[in-house]
PDB file of C-alpha atoms in Angstrom:
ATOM      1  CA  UNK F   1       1.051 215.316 173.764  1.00 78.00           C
ATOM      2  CA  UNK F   2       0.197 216.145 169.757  1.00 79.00           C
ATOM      3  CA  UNK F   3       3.934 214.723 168.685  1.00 88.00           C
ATOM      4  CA  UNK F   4       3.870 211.375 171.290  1.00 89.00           C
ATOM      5  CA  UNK F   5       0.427 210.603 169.866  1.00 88.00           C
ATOM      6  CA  UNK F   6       1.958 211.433 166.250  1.00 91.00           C
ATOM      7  CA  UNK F   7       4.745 209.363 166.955  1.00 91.00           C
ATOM      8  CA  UNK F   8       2.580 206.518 168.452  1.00 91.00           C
ATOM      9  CA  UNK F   9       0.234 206.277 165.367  1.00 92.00           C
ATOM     10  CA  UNK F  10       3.901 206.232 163.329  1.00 93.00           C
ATOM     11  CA  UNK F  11       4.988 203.274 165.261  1.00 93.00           C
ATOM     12  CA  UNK F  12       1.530 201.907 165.216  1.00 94.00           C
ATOM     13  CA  UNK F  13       1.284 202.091 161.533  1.00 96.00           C
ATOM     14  CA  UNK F  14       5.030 200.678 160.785  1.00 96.00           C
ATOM     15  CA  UNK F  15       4.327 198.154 162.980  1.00 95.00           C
ATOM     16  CA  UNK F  16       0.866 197.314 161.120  1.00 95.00           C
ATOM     17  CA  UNK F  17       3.012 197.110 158.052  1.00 96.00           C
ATOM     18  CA  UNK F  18       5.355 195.432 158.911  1.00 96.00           C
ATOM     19  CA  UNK F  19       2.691 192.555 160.405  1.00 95.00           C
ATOM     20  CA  UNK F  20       0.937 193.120 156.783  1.00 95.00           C
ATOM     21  CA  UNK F  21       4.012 192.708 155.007  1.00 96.00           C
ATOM     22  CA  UNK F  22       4.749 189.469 157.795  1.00 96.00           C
ATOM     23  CA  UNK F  23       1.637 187.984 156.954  1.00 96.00           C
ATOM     24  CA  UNK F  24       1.725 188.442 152.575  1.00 96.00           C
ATOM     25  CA  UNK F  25       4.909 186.718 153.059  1.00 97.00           C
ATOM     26  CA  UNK F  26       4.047 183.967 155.136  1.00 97.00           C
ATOM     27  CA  UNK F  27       0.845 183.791 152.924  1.00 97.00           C
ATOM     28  CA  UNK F  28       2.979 183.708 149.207  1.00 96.00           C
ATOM     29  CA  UNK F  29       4.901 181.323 151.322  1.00 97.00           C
ATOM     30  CA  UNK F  30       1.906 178.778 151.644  1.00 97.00           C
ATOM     31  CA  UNK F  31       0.458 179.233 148.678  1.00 98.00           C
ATOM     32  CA  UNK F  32       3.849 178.616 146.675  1.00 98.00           C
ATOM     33  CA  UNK F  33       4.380 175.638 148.592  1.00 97.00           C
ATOM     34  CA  UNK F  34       0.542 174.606 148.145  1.00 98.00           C
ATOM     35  CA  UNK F  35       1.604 174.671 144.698  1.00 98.00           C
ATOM     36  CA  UNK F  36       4.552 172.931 144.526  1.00 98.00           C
ATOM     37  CA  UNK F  37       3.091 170.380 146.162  1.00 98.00           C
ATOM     38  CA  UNK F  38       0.302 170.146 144.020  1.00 98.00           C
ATOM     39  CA  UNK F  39       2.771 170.681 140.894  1.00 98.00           C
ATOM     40  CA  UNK F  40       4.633 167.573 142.983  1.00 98.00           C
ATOM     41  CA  UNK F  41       1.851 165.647 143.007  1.00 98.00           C
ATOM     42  CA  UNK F  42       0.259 165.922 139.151  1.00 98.00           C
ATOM     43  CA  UNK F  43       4.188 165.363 138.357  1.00 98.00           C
ATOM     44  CA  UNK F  44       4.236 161.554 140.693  1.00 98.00           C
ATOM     45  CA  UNK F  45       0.683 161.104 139.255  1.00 98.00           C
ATOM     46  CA  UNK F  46       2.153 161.725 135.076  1.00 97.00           C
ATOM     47  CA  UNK F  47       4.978 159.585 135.704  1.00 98.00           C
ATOM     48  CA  UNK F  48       2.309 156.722 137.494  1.00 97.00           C
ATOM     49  CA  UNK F  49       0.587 157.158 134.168  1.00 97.00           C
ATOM     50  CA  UNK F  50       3.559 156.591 132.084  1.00 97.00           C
ATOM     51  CA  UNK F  51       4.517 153.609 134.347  1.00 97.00           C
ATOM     52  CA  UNK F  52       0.967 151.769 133.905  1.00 98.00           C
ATOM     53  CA  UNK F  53       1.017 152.863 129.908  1.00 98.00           C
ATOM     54  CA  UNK F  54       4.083 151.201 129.442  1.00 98.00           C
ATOM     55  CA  UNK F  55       3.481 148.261 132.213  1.00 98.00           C
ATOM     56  CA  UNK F  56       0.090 147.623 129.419  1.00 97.00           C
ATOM     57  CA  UNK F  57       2.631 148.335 126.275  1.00 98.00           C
ATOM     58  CA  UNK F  58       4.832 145.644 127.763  1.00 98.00           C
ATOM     59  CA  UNK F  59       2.653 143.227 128.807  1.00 98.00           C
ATOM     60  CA  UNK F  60      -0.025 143.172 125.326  1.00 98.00           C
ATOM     61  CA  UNK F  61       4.158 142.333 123.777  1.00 98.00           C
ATOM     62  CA  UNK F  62       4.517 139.370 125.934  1.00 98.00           C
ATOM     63  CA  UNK F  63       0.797 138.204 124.831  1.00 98.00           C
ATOM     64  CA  UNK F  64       1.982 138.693 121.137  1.00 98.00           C
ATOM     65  CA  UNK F  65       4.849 137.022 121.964  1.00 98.00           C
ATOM     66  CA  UNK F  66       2.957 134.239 123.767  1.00 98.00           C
ATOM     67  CA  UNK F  67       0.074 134.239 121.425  1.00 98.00           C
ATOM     68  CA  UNK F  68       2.679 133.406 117.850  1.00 98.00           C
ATOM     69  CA  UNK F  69       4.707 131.233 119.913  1.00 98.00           C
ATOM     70  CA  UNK F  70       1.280 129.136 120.513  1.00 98.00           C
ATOM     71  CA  UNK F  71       0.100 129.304 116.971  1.00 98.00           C
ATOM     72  CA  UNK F  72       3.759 128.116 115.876  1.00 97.00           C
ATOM     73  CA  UNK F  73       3.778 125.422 118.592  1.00 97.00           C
ATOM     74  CA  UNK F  74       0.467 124.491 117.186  1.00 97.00           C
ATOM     75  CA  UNK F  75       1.460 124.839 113.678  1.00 97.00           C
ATOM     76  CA  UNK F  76       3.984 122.266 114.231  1.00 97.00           C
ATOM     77  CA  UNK F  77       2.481 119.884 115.883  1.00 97.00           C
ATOM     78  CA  UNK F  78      -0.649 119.799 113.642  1.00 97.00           C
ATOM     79  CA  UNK F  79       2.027 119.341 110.492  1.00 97.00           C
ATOM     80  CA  UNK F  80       3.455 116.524 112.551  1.00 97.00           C
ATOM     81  CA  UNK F  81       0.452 115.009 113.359  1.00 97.00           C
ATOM     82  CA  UNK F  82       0.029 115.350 109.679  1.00 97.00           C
ATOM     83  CA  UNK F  83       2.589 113.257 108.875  1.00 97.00           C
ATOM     84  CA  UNK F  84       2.178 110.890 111.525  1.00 97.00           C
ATOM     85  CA  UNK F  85      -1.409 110.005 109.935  1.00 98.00           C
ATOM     86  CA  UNK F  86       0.000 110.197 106.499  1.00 98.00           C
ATOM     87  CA  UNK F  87       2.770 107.588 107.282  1.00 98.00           C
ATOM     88  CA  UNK F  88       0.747 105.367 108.851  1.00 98.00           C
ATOM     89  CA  UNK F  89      -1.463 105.214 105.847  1.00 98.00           C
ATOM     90  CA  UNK F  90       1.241 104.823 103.660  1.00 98.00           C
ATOM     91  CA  UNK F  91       2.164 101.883 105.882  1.00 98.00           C
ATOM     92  CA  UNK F  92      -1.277 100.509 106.059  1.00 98.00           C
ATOM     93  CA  UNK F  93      -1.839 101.026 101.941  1.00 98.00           C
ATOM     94  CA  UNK F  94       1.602  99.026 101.867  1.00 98.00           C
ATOM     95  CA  UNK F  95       0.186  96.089 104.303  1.00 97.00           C
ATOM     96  CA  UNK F  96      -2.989  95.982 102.323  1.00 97.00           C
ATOM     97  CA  UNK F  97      -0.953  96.081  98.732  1.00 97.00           C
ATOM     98  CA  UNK F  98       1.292  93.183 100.051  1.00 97.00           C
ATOM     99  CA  UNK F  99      -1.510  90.979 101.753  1.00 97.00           C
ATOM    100  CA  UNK F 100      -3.605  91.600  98.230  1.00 97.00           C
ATOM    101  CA  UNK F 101      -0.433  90.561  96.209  1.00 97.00           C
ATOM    102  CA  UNK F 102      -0.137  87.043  98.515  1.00 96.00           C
ATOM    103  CA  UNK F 103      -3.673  86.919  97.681  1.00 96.00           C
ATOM    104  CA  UNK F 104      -3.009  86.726  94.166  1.00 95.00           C
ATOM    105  CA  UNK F 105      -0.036  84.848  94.227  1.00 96.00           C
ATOM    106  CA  UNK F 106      -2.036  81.960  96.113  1.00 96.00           C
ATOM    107  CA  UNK F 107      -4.401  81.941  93.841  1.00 96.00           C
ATOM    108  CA  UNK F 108      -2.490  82.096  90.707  1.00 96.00           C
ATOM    109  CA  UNK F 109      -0.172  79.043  92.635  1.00 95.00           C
ATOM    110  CA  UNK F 110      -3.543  77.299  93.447  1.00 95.00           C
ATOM    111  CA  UNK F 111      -4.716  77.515  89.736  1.00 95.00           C
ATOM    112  CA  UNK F 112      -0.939  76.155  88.560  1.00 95.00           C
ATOM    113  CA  UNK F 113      -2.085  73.362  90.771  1.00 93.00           C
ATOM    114  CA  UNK F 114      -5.047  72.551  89.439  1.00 94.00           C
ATOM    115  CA  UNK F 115      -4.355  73.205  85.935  1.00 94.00           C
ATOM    116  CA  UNK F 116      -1.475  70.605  86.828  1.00 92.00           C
ATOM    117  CA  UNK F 117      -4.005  67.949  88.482  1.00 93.00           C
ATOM    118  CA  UNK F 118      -5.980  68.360  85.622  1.00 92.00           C
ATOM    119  CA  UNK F 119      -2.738  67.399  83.400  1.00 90.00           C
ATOM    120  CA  UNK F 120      -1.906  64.646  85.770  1.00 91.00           C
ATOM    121  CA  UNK F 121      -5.330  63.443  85.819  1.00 91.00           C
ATOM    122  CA  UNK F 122      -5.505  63.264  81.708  1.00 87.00           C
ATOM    123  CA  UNK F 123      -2.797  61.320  81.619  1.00 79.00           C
TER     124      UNK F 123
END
């Protein structure tokens, strides 16, 4: 009866091992796949980082790009409004030059004239 309760406890014990060593494995199981997933999941959330960081690098480049095309679309159409303005006062000084040169052409004819009454008169 001593040996079949020795050999009992032996079976009893390798089997209590052998669930111990069952369950350490299963558990390193979980936990290694807890932390790959977890190891998965900072790696996804990195790369979303990276994604957004460049997404934002990329699009404060279009707004520089937007931004100096505005300022040169401005740039240009302020200098041509420029010269719009400035033509059309050259044209304007020209008018006013020519109608103050008929000016003084009518008078100096109308002064011919009378200086020419005047002769016609003395005579």
């Amino acid at each position: 009866a001593g040996e079949r309760d020795a050999e009992v406890y032996k079976r009893q014990v390798a089997e209590e091992r052998r669930d111990s060593l069952a369950f350490r494995n299963a558990e390193g199981r979980r936990i290694r796949d807890l932390e790959s997933d977890m190891k998965t999941e900072e790696q996804q959330a990195e790369h979303e980082s990276y994604e957004l960081k460049w997404a934002g690098e990329r699009d404060a480049e279009d707004y520089k790009r937007q931004v100096a095309e505005e300022r040169r679309d401005s740039l240009a159409f302020r200098n041509a409004e420029g010269r719009r303005i400035r033509d059309l006062e050259t044209d304007m000084k020209t008018e006013e030059q020519q109608a103050e040169h008929e000016s003084y052409e009518l008078k100096w004819a109308g002064e011919r004239d009378a200086e020419d009454y005047k002769r016609q008169v003395a005579e």
